[in-house]
CSV table of C-alpha atoms and ligand atoms in Angstrom, one decimal:
chain,number,residue,atom,x,y,z
A,1,MET,CA,30.8,-130.0,-7.4
A,2,SER,CA,28.5,-128.7,-10.1
A,3,ASP,CA,25.2,-130.3,-9.3
A,4,THR,CA,24.1,-129.9,-5.7
A,5,LYS,CA,20.4,-130.2,-6.2
A,6,ASN,CA,20.1,-133.4,-4.2
A,7,PHE,CA,21.5,-131.9,-1.0
A,8,LYS,CA,19.7,-130.0,1.8
A,9,SER,CA,19.6,-126.2,1.6
A,10,SER,CA,22.5,-125.4,4.0
A,11,THR,CA,24.8,-127.8,2.1
A,12,ARG,CA,23.7,-126.2,-1.2
A,13,LEU,CA,24.4,-122.8,0.2
A,14,VAL,CA,28.0,-123.8,0.7
A,15,HIS,CA,28.6,-125.6,-2.5
A,16,ALA,CA,26.4,-124.0,-5.2
A,17,GLY,CA,28.0,-122.0,-8.0
A,18,ARG,CA,31.7,-122.7,-7.0
A,19,ARG,CA,33.1,-125.1,-9.6
A,20,SER,CA,36.5,-125.1,-7.9
A,21,SER,CA,37.8,-127.8,-10.3
A,22,GLU,CA,37.5,-125.4,-13.2
A,23,TYR,CA,39.4,-122.7,-11.4
A,24,HIS,CA,42.6,-124.4,-10.2
A,25,GLY,CA,41.0,-125.8,-7.1
A,26,VAL,CA,40.5,-122.3,-5.6
A,27,VAL,CA,37.6,-122.4,-3.1
A,28,ASN,CA,36.0,-119.1,-4.0
A,29,PRO,CA,35.4,-118.2,-7.7
A,30,PRO,CA,38.0,-115.9,-9.2
A,31,VAL,CA,37.3,-112.2,-9.8
A,32,LEU,CA,37.4,-111.8,-13.6
A,33,HIS,CA,37.3,-108.2,-14.7
A,34,ALA,CA,36.4,-107.4,-18.3
A,35,SER,CA,35.1,-104.9,-20.7
A,36,THR,CA,36.5,-106.4,-23.9
A,37,ILE,CA,36.3,-110.2,-24.2
A,38,LEU,CA,38.5,-111.4,-27.1
A,39,PHE,CA,37.4,-113.8,-29.8
A,40,GLU,CA,39.8,-116.4,-31.2
A,41,ASN,CA,39.0,-115.7,-34.8
A,42,LEU,CA,36.4,-114.2,-37.2
A,43,GLU,CA,34.2,-117.3,-37.1
A,44,ALA,CA,34.0,-117.0,-33.3
A,45,LEU,CA,33.1,-113.3,-33.6
A,46,ASP,CA,30.4,-114.1,-36.2
A,47,LYS,CA,28.8,-116.6,-33.9
A,48,ALA,CA,29.1,-114.5,-30.7
A,49,SER,CA,25.9,-113.8,-28.8
A,50,PRO,CA,24.8,-112.8,-25.3
A,51,PHE,CA,22.3,-115.6,-25.6
A,52,PRO,CA,22.1,-117.9,-23.8
A,53,HIS,CA,23.0,-115.8,-20.7
A,54,GLY,CA,26.5,-116.9,-19.5
A,55,ASN,CA,28.1,-116.9,-22.9
A,56,SER,CA,31.4,-115.0,-23.1
A,57,PHE,CA,30.4,-111.9,-25.1
A,58,TYR,CA,31.1,-108.5,-23.5
A,59,GLY,CA,31.9,-107.3,-20.0
A,60,ARG,CA,28.6,-105.5,-19.5
A,61,HIS,CA,26.8,-108.8,-19.6
A,62,GLY,CA,29.1,-110.3,-17.0
A,63,THR,CA,32.0,-112.6,-16.5
A,64,PRO,CA,32.1,-116.0,-14.8
A,65,THR,CA,32.3,-114.3,-11.4
A,66,ARG,CA,28.8,-113.0,-11.9
A,67,TYR,CA,27.5,-116.2,-13.7
A,68,LEU,CA,28.6,-118.4,-10.8
A,69,LEU,CA,26.8,-116.2,-8.2
A,70,GLU,CA,23.7,-116.3,-10.4
A,71,GLU,CA,23.9,-120.0,-10.6
A,72,ALA,CA,24.0,-120.3,-6.8
A,73,ILE,CA,21.1,-117.9,-6.2
A,74,ALA,CA,18.9,-119.6,-8.8
A,75,GLU,CA,19.6,-122.9,-7.1
A,76,LEU,CA,18.8,-121.6,-3.6
A,77,GLU,CA,15.6,-119.8,-4.7
A,78,GLY,CA,14.6,-122.9,-6.7
A,79,GLY,CA,14.2,-121.0,-10.0
A,80,HIS,CA,15.3,-121.6,-13.6
A,81,ALA,CA,18.0,-118.9,-13.6
A,82,THR,CA,19.0,-115.6,-12.1
A,83,LEU,CA,20.2,-112.2,-13.3
A,84,CYS,CA,22.3,-110.0,-11.0
A,85,LEU,CA,21.9,-106.3,-11.4
A,86,SER,CA,23.4,-103.1,-9.9
A,87,SER,CA,20.8,-102.6,-7.2
A,88,GLY,CA,17.5,-103.9,-5.8
A,89,VAL,CA,15.6,-101.0,-7.5
A,90,ALA,CA,17.3,-101.8,-10.8
A,91,ALA,CA,16.0,-105.4,-10.5
A,92,ILE,CA,12.5,-104.2,-9.6
A,93,THR,CA,12.4,-101.7,-12.5
A,94,ASN,CA,13.7,-104.2,-15.1
A,95,ALA,CA,11.5,-107.1,-13.9
A,96,ILE,CA,8.3,-105.0,-14.2
A,97,LEU,CA,9.3,-103.4,-17.5
A,98,ALA,CA,10.0,-106.8,-19.0
A,99,PHE,CA,6.3,-107.7,-18.7
A,100,VAL,CA,4.5,-104.5,-19.6
A,101,LYS,CA,3.7,-102.4,-22.7
A,102,PRO,CA,1.5,-99.3,-23.2
A,103,GLY,CA,-2.1,-100.1,-22.6
A,104,ASP,CA,-1.4,-102.8,-20.0
A,105,HIS,CA,-2.6,-102.7,-16.4
A,106,VAL,CA,-0.6,-103.7,-13.3
A,107,LEU,CA,-1.7,-104.4,-9.8
A,108,ILE,CA,0.6,-103.4,-6.9
A,109,THR,CA,0.3,-104.2,-3.3
A,110,ASP,CA,-0.4,-101.1,-1.2
A,111,SER,CA,2.3,-102.3,1.2
A,112,THR,CA,5.1,-102.2,-1.4
A,113,TYR,CA,8.6,-100.7,-1.0
A,114,PHE,CA,8.3,-97.0,-1.7
A,115,PRO,CA,10.6,-96.8,-4.8
A,116,THR,CA,8.4,-99.5,-6.5
A,117,ARG,CA,5.4,-97.2,-6.0
A,118,ASN,CA,7.5,-94.3,-7.3
A,119,LEU,CA,8.3,-96.3,-10.5
A,120,ALA,CA,4.6,-97.1,-11.0
A,121,ASN,CA,3.4,-93.6,-10.4
A,122,THR,CA,5.9,-91.9,-12.7
A,123,PHE,CA,7.6,-94.1,-15.2
A,124,LEU,CA,4.8,-96.6,-15.8
A,125,LYS,CA,2.1,-94.0,-16.0
A,126,LYS,CA,4.2,-91.9,-18.4
A,127,PHE,CA,4.5,-95.0,-20.7
A,128,GLY,CA,0.8,-95.5,-20.7
A,129,VAL,CA,0.6,-98.4,-18.2
A,130,ASP,CA,-2.4,-98.3,-15.9
A,131,VAL,CA,-1.7,-98.9,-12.2
A,132,ASP,CA,-4.0,-99.9,-9.4
A,133,TYR,CA,-3.0,-100.6,-5.8
A,134,TYR,CA,-4.6,-103.3,-3.8
A,135,ASP,CA,-5.0,-104.3,-0.2
A,136,PRO,CA,-2.1,-106.6,0.6
A,137,THR,CA,-4.4,-109.0,2.6
A,138,LEU,CA,-6.9,-109.6,-0.2
A,139,GLY,CA,-5.7,-113.1,-1.1
A,140,ALA,CA,-8.1,-114.8,-3.5
A,141,ASN,CA,-10.4,-111.8,-3.4
A,142,ILE,CA,-7.9,-110.1,-5.8
A,143,ALA,CA,-9.7,-111.8,-8.7
A,144,PRO,CA,-12.3,-109.1,-9.4
A,145,LEU,CA,-9.4,-106.5,-9.7
A,146,ILE,CA,-7.7,-108.4,-12.4
A,147,ARG,CA,-8.6,-107.0,-15.8
A,148,ASP,CA,-8.2,-108.6,-19.3
A,149,ASN,CA,-5.2,-106.3,-19.8
A,150,THR,CA,-3.6,-107.0,-16.4
A,151,THR,CA,-0.1,-108.4,-17.1
A,152,VAL,CA,1.7,-108.0,-13.8
A,153,ILE,CA,0.6,-108.5,-10.2
A,154,TRP,CA,3.3,-107.2,-7.9
A,155,CYS,CA,3.5,-108.7,-4.4
A,156,GLU,CA,5.7,-108.2,-1.4
A,157,SER,CA,5.2,-110.4,1.6
A,158,PRO,CA,5.6,-109.4,4.3
A,159,GLY,CA,5.1,-105.7,3.2
A,160,SER,CA,7.7,-103.0,3.6
A,161,LEU,CA,7.3,-101.1,6.9
A,162,THR,CA,3.9,-102.6,7.9
A,163,PHE,CA,4.7,-106.4,7.5
A,164,GLU,CA,1.3,-107.7,6.3
A,165,MET,CA,1.6,-111.2,5.0
A,166,GLN,CA,0.1,-112.0,1.6
A,167,ASP,CA,-1.5,-115.2,0.5
A,168,ILE,CA,0.7,-115.7,-2.5
A,169,PRO,CA,-0.6,-119.1,-3.6
A,170,ALA,CA,-4.1,-117.7,-3.7
A,171,ILE,CA,-3.0,-114.6,-5.6
A,172,ALA,CA,-1.0,-116.7,-8.1
A,173,LYS,CA,-4.0,-118.9,-8.8
A,174,ALA,CA,-6.2,-115.9,-9.5
A,175,ALA,CA,-3.5,-114.3,-11.6
A,176,HIS,CA,-2.7,-117.3,-13.7
A,177,ALA,CA,-6.4,-117.8,-14.4
A,178,LYS,CA,-6.2,-114.5,-16.3
A,179,ASN,CA,-2.7,-115.0,-17.7
A,180,ALA,CA,-1.1,-112.3,-15.5
A,181,LYS,CA,2.4,-112.8,-14.1
A,182,VAL,CA,3.1,-112.8,-10.4
A,183,LEU,CA,6.2,-110.9,-9.5
A,184,LEU,CA,7.4,-111.0,-5.9
A,185,ASP,CA,9.8,-108.7,-4.0
A,186,ASN,CA,11.2,-111.5,-1.9
A,187,THR,CA,13.9,-109.5,-0.1
A,188,TRP,CA,12.6,-110.0,3.4
A,189,ALA,CA,12.9,-113.8,3.2
A,190,SER,CA,16.3,-113.8,1.4
A,191,PRO,CA,16.8,-116.9,-0.7
A,192,THR,CA,16.4,-119.2,2.3
A,193,LEU,CA,13.1,-118.6,4.2
A,194,CYS,CA,10.5,-119.4,1.6
A,195,ARG,CA,10.1,-121.2,-1.8
A,196,PRO,CA,8.6,-118.5,-4.1
A,197,PHE,CA,8.2,-120.8,-7.1
A,198,ASP,CA,6.5,-123.5,-5.1
A,199,MET,CA,3.9,-120.8,-4.2
A,200,GLY,CA,3.2,-120.0,-7.9
A,201,VAL,CA,5.5,-117.0,-8.3
A,202,ASP,CA,6.7,-116.3,-11.8
A,203,VAL,CA,9.5,-113.9,-11.0
A,204,SER,CA,11.3,-113.4,-7.7
A,205,VAL,CA,13.2,-110.2,-7.1
A,206,GLN,CA,15.7,-109.7,-4.3
A,207,ALA,CA,17.6,-106.6,-3.1
A,208,GLY,CA,20.8,-108.6,-2.8
A,209,THR,CA,22.1,-105.5,-1.0
A,210,LYS,CA,20.3,-106.8,2.1
A,211,TYR,CA,20.9,-110.4,3.3
A,212,ILE,CA,22.7,-112.0,0.4
A,213,VAL,CA,25.5,-109.5,0.7
A,214,GLY,CA,24.9,-109.3,4.4
A,215,HIS,CA,27.7,-106.9,5.3
A,216,SER,CA,26.2,-103.4,4.3
A,217,ASP,CA,28.9,-102.8,1.8
A,218,VAL,CA,27.6,-103.7,-1.7
A,219,MET,CA,24.5,-102.7,-3.8
A,220,MET,CA,23.0,-105.5,-5.8
A,221,GLY,CA,19.7,-106.8,-7.1
A,222,THR,CA,18.6,-110.2,-8.5
A,223,ILE,CA,15.9,-111.3,-10.8
A,224,THR,CA,15.1,-115.1,-10.7
A,225,THR,CA,12.4,-116.7,-12.9
A,226,ALA,CA,10.5,-119.9,-12.7
A,227,SER,CA,10.6,-120.5,-16.5
A,228,GLU,CA,13.2,-120.2,-19.3
A,229,GLU,CA,10.8,-118.2,-21.4
A,230,ASP,CA,10.4,-115.5,-18.6
A,231,PHE,CA,14.1,-115.6,-18.0
A,232,ILE,CA,14.8,-114.6,-21.7
A,233,THR,CA,12.2,-111.9,-21.5
A,234,CYS,CA,13.9,-110.5,-18.4
A,235,GLN,CA,17.4,-110.9,-20.0
A,236,LYS,CA,16.3,-108.9,-23.1
A,237,GLN,CA,15.0,-106.1,-20.9
A,238,VAL,CA,18.2,-106.0,-18.8
A,239,ILE,CA,20.3,-105.8,-21.9
A,240,LEU,CA,18.2,-102.9,-23.2
A,241,SER,CA,18.6,-101.0,-19.9
A,242,GLY,CA,22.4,-101.4,-20.0
A,243,ASP,CA,22.4,-102.3,-16.4
A,244,SER,CA,25.6,-104.0,-15.2
A,245,ILE,CA,27.3,-105.1,-12.0
A,246,GLY,CA,31.1,-105.4,-11.4
A,247,PRO,CA,32.8,-108.6,-10.5
A,248,ASP,CA,34.2,-107.3,-7.2
A,249,ASP,CA,30.6,-106.7,-6.0
A,250,CYS,CA,29.7,-110.2,-7.2
A,251,TYR,CA,32.6,-111.7,-5.4
A,252,LEU,CA,31.6,-110.0,-2.1
A,253,ALA,CA,28.0,-111.1,-2.6
A,254,GLN,CA,29.0,-114.8,-3.1
A,255,ARG,CA,31.2,-114.5,0.0
A,256,GLY,CA,28.3,-113.2,2.0
A,257,LEU,CA,26.0,-115.9,0.6
A,258,ARG,CA,28.0,-118.7,2.1
A,259,THR,CA,27.1,-117.7,5.6
A,260,LEU,CA,23.5,-116.8,4.8
A,261,ASN,CA,21.9,-119.8,6.6
A,262,VAL,CA,23.7,-119.2,10.0
A,263,ARG,CA,23.1,-115.5,9.8
A,264,MET,CA,19.4,-116.0,9.0
A,265,ARG,CA,19.0,-118.4,11.9
A,266,GLN,CA,20.4,-115.8,14.3
A,267,HIS,CA,18.4,-112.9,12.8
A,268,HIS,CA,15.3,-115.1,13.3
A,269,GLU,CA,16.0,-116.0,16.9
A,270,SER,CA,17.2,-112.6,18.0
A,271,GLY,CA,14.5,-110.8,16.1
A,272,LEU,CA,11.7,-112.8,17.7
A,273,ALA,CA,13.2,-112.5,21.1
A,274,ILE,CA,13.3,-108.7,20.8
A,275,ALA,CA,9.8,-108.6,19.2
A,276,LYS,CA,8.5,-110.5,22.3
A,277,TRP,CA,10.3,-108.2,24.7
A,278,LEU,CA,8.9,-105.1,22.8
A,279,GLN,CA,5.4,-106.5,23.3
A,280,THR,CA,5.9,-106.3,27.1
A,281,ARG,CA,6.9,-102.6,27.0
A,282,PRO,CA,4.3,-100.0,28.1
A,283,GLU,CA,5.8,-97.5,25.5
A,284,VAL,CA,4.9,-99.9,22.6
A,285,SER,CA,1.3,-100.2,21.4
A,286,ARG,CA,1.9,-102.8,18.8
A,287,VAL,CA,4.6,-105.0,17.3
A,288,LEU,CA,4.3,-105.9,13.6
A,289,HIS,CA,6.1,-109.2,13.2
A,290,PRO,CA,4.5,-112.2,11.4
A,291,GLY,CA,6.4,-114.6,13.5
A,292,LEU,CA,4.4,-113.6,16.6
A,293,PRO,CA,1.5,-115.9,17.3
A,294,ASP,CA,-1.0,-113.1,17.7
A,295,ASP,CA,0.0,-111.4,14.4
A,296,PRO,CA,-2.7,-111.3,11.8
A,297,GLY,CA,-0.3,-112.8,9.2
A,298,HIS,CA,1.0,-115.6,11.5
A,299,ALA,CA,-0.9,-118.5,9.9
A,300,ILE,CA,0.3,-117.6,6.4
A,301,TRP,CA,3.8,-117.1,7.6
A,302,LYS,CA,3.8,-120.5,9.3
A,303,ARG,CA,2.4,-122.2,6.2
A,304,ASP,CA,4.8,-120.6,3.7
A,305,PHE,CA,8.0,-119.7,5.5
A,306,ILE,CA,10.5,-121.7,7.5
A,307,GLY,CA,11.7,-118.7,9.6
A,308,ALA,CA,11.7,-114.9,10.0
A,309,SER,CA,14.4,-112.4,9.1
A,310,GLY,CA,15.5,-109.7,11.6
A,311,LEU,CA,13.4,-106.9,10.1
A,312,PHE,CA,10.0,-105.8,11.6
A,313,SER,CA,8.3,-102.7,13.1
A,314,PHE,CA,6.9,-101.6,16.3
A,315,ILE,CA,4.6,-98.7,17.1
A,316,LEU,CA,5.2,-96.3,19.9
A,317,HIS,CA,2.3,-94.6,21.7
A,318,PRO,CA,2.2,-91.1,20.1
A,319,VAL,CA,5.4,-89.1,20.7
A,320,ASP,CA,6.5,-85.7,19.5
A,321,ARG,CA,9.5,-85.2,17.3
A,322,PRO,CA,11.9,-83.9,20.1
A,323,GLN,CA,10.9,-86.9,22.2
A,324,LEU,CA,11.6,-89.3,19.3
A,325,ALA,CA,14.9,-87.5,18.6
A,326,HIS,CA,15.9,-87.8,22.3
A,327,MET,CA,15.4,-91.6,22.0
A,328,LEU,CA,17.0,-92.2,18.6
A,329,ASP,CA,19.9,-89.7,18.7
A,330,HIS,CA,21.6,-91.4,21.6
A,331,MET,CA,21.4,-95.1,20.9
A,332,ASP,CA,24.7,-96.9,21.7
A,333,LEU,CA,24.2,-99.9,19.3
A,334,PHE,CA,21.3,-99.2,17.0
A,335,GLY,CA,22.3,-97.1,14.0
A,336,MET,CA,19.9,-95.0,12.0
A,337,GLY,CA,19.9,-95.2,8.2
A,338,PHE,CA,18.3,-96.8,5.1
A,339,SER,CA,18.8,-100.3,4.0
A,340,TRP,CA,19.1,-103.3,6.3
A,341,GLY,CA,20.2,-107.0,6.1
A,342,GLY,CA,23.8,-106.4,7.4
A,343,PHE,CA,25.2,-107.8,10.6
A,344,GLU,CA,24.3,-104.6,12.5
A,345,SER,CA,21.2,-103.4,14.2
A,346,LEU,CA,19.2,-100.4,12.9
A,347,LEU,CA,16.2,-98.2,13.8
A,348,LEU,CA,14.3,-96.1,11.3
A,349,PRO,CA,11.2,-94.1,12.1
A,350,SER,CA,8.6,-94.1,9.2
A,351,ASP,CA,5.1,-92.9,8.4
A,352,PRO,CA,3.0,-95.3,6.3
A,353,LYS,CA,0.1,-92.8,6.4
A,354,LYS,CA,1.6,-90.6,3.7
A,355,ILE,CA,2.2,-93.5,1.3
A,356,ARG,CA,-1.0,-95.6,1.2
A,357,THR,CA,-3.8,-95.2,-1.3
A,358,ALA,CA,-5.8,-98.4,-1.5
A,359,THR,CA,-5.9,-98.9,2.2
A,360,SER,CA,-5.6,-96.4,5.0
A,361,TRP,CA,-3.1,-96.4,7.8
A,362,ASP,CA,-4.8,-94.7,10.8
A,363,ASP,CA,-2.6,-95.8,13.7
A,364,PRO,CA,-1.9,-92.6,15.6
A,365,GLY,CA,1.4,-93.9,17.0
A,366,GLN,CA,4.9,-93.6,15.7
A,367,LEU,CA,6.0,-96.5,13.6
A,368,VAL,CA,9.7,-97.5,14.0
A,369,ARG,CA,11.2,-100.1,11.7
A,370,ILE,CA,13.9,-102.2,13.4
A,371,HIS,CA,16.6,-104.4,12.0
A,372,VAL,CA,17.9,-106.8,14.6
A,373,GLY,CA,21.5,-107.6,13.8
A,374,LEU,CA,23.9,-110.1,15.2
A,375,GLU,CA,24.8,-108.4,18.5
A,376,ASP,CA,23.9,-110.1,21.8
A,377,THR,CA,20.2,-109.6,22.4
A,378,ASP,CA,20.7,-108.6,26.1
A,379,ASP,CA,22.9,-105.7,24.9
A,380,LEU,CA,20.3,-104.7,22.3
A,381,ILE,CA,17.5,-104.9,24.8
A,382,ALA,CA,19.4,-102.7,27.3
A,383,ASP,CA,20.0,-100.1,24.5
A,384,LEU,CA,16.3,-100.1,23.6
A,385,ALA,CA,15.2,-99.9,27.3
A,386,ALA,CA,17.5,-96.9,27.8
A,387,GLY,CA,16.0,-95.3,24.7
A,388,PHE,CA,12.5,-95.7,26.1
A,389,GLU,CA,13.6,-94.1,29.3
A,390,ARG,CA,14.8,-91.1,27.4
A,391,LEU,CA,11.3,-90.7,25.9
A,392,LYS,CA,10.1,-89.7,29.4
A,393,THR,CA,12.8,-87.1,30.0
A,394,ALA,CA,12.6,-85.2,26.7
B,401,PLP,C1,16.1,-102.2,0.0
B,401,PLP,C2,15.0,-102.8,-0.7
B,401,PLP,C3,14.9,-102.8,-2.1
B,401,PLP,C4,15.9,-102.0,-2.9
B,401,PLP,O1,17.2,-102.4,-2.9
B,401,PLP,P1,18.4,-101.5,-3.2
B,401,PLP,O2,19.5,-102.4,-3.4
B,401,PLP,O3,18.6,-100.6,-2.0
B,401,PLP,O4,18.1,-100.7,-4.5
B,401,PLP,C5,13.9,-103.4,-2.7
B,401,PLP,N1,12.9,-104.0,-1.9
B,401,PLP,C6,12.9,-104.1,-0.6
B,401,PLP,C7,11.8,-104.8,0.1
B,401,PLP,C8,13.9,-103.4,0.1
B,401,PLP,O5,13.9,-103.4,1.4
């Protein structure tokens, strides 16, 4: 099946980007390794080009293993086309660089993933791009911050660590009135929980490393655009950067993708169950999860998303470092480490205070980011409850 657009999303997830009939009936696309790709004759060589993306040209630009994955992701996100890159950060860097030149101005949400801020504060500033951070909850009130030379408005909804929801349609309206592009880090939602292009987003970036791959064993980033023109702009930038991703990683990602819907459904259900349980605990002062009815971002989440992922944060009443270590060092099920989106549960203490500039984070408690994996929620709750008991005995 090559055109799955008329089917519902879970059907498309199973069938998009497979083209089994072109590959001997094999269910999963073959893993085609290449550096050199041979041309039949001089005429074919003379005509060869990496444009349009997907042409057989040179291994750095990909082989059909990658192109089929890109086709599936573009279809699921509802965009024109997708580029797969070697990491989420590579996708962020290339997506932003595609739309800026010296003298331009970019607006970045204060709640953004830290490496995005790092890129803006070092690389972009070095190349003469002006950067301002904005309050993630501004919505339409972002308009006065948009200058004549603003070319990119960077969004992330919900935000990294602190999970503020952004009114993306309102931001997109204000941005487009001044010809600025709206770029969204859409990793939290994966390609299934929201429709970025229906909200007015121009470019959606995913850390495929997270839910697309889903098994904590591959690094990958994706750039998906609404328009063909923006896609070519991004493709040219990616070619300049020399970024590339191998076919084995694309194979694992497309294998992960097929179960994305069922995994996301479980992350949603288990995540909300644990968020609600955390709200009942005396050790916890606040739970930051837009799926909770009393969360400040709940109305936007309900309007724009069809579900929640398994990633959110909770805030412990102030604890000292030895107390926190006593809790986190002895968890049976929750691991401690960067990244998320795999099948396993994780806890990561963080401090947003140190990062913010446009807004302040003055909660005195200890923020802990949690990824709720696919384990049984009773077992996860027992692990957390035992951890909270250890806070008292440290
Ligand atoms: C992890 C993450 C990234 C970066 O992805 P990598 O593949 O680790 O480079 C980007 N954005 C968000 C929101 C993330 O959580």
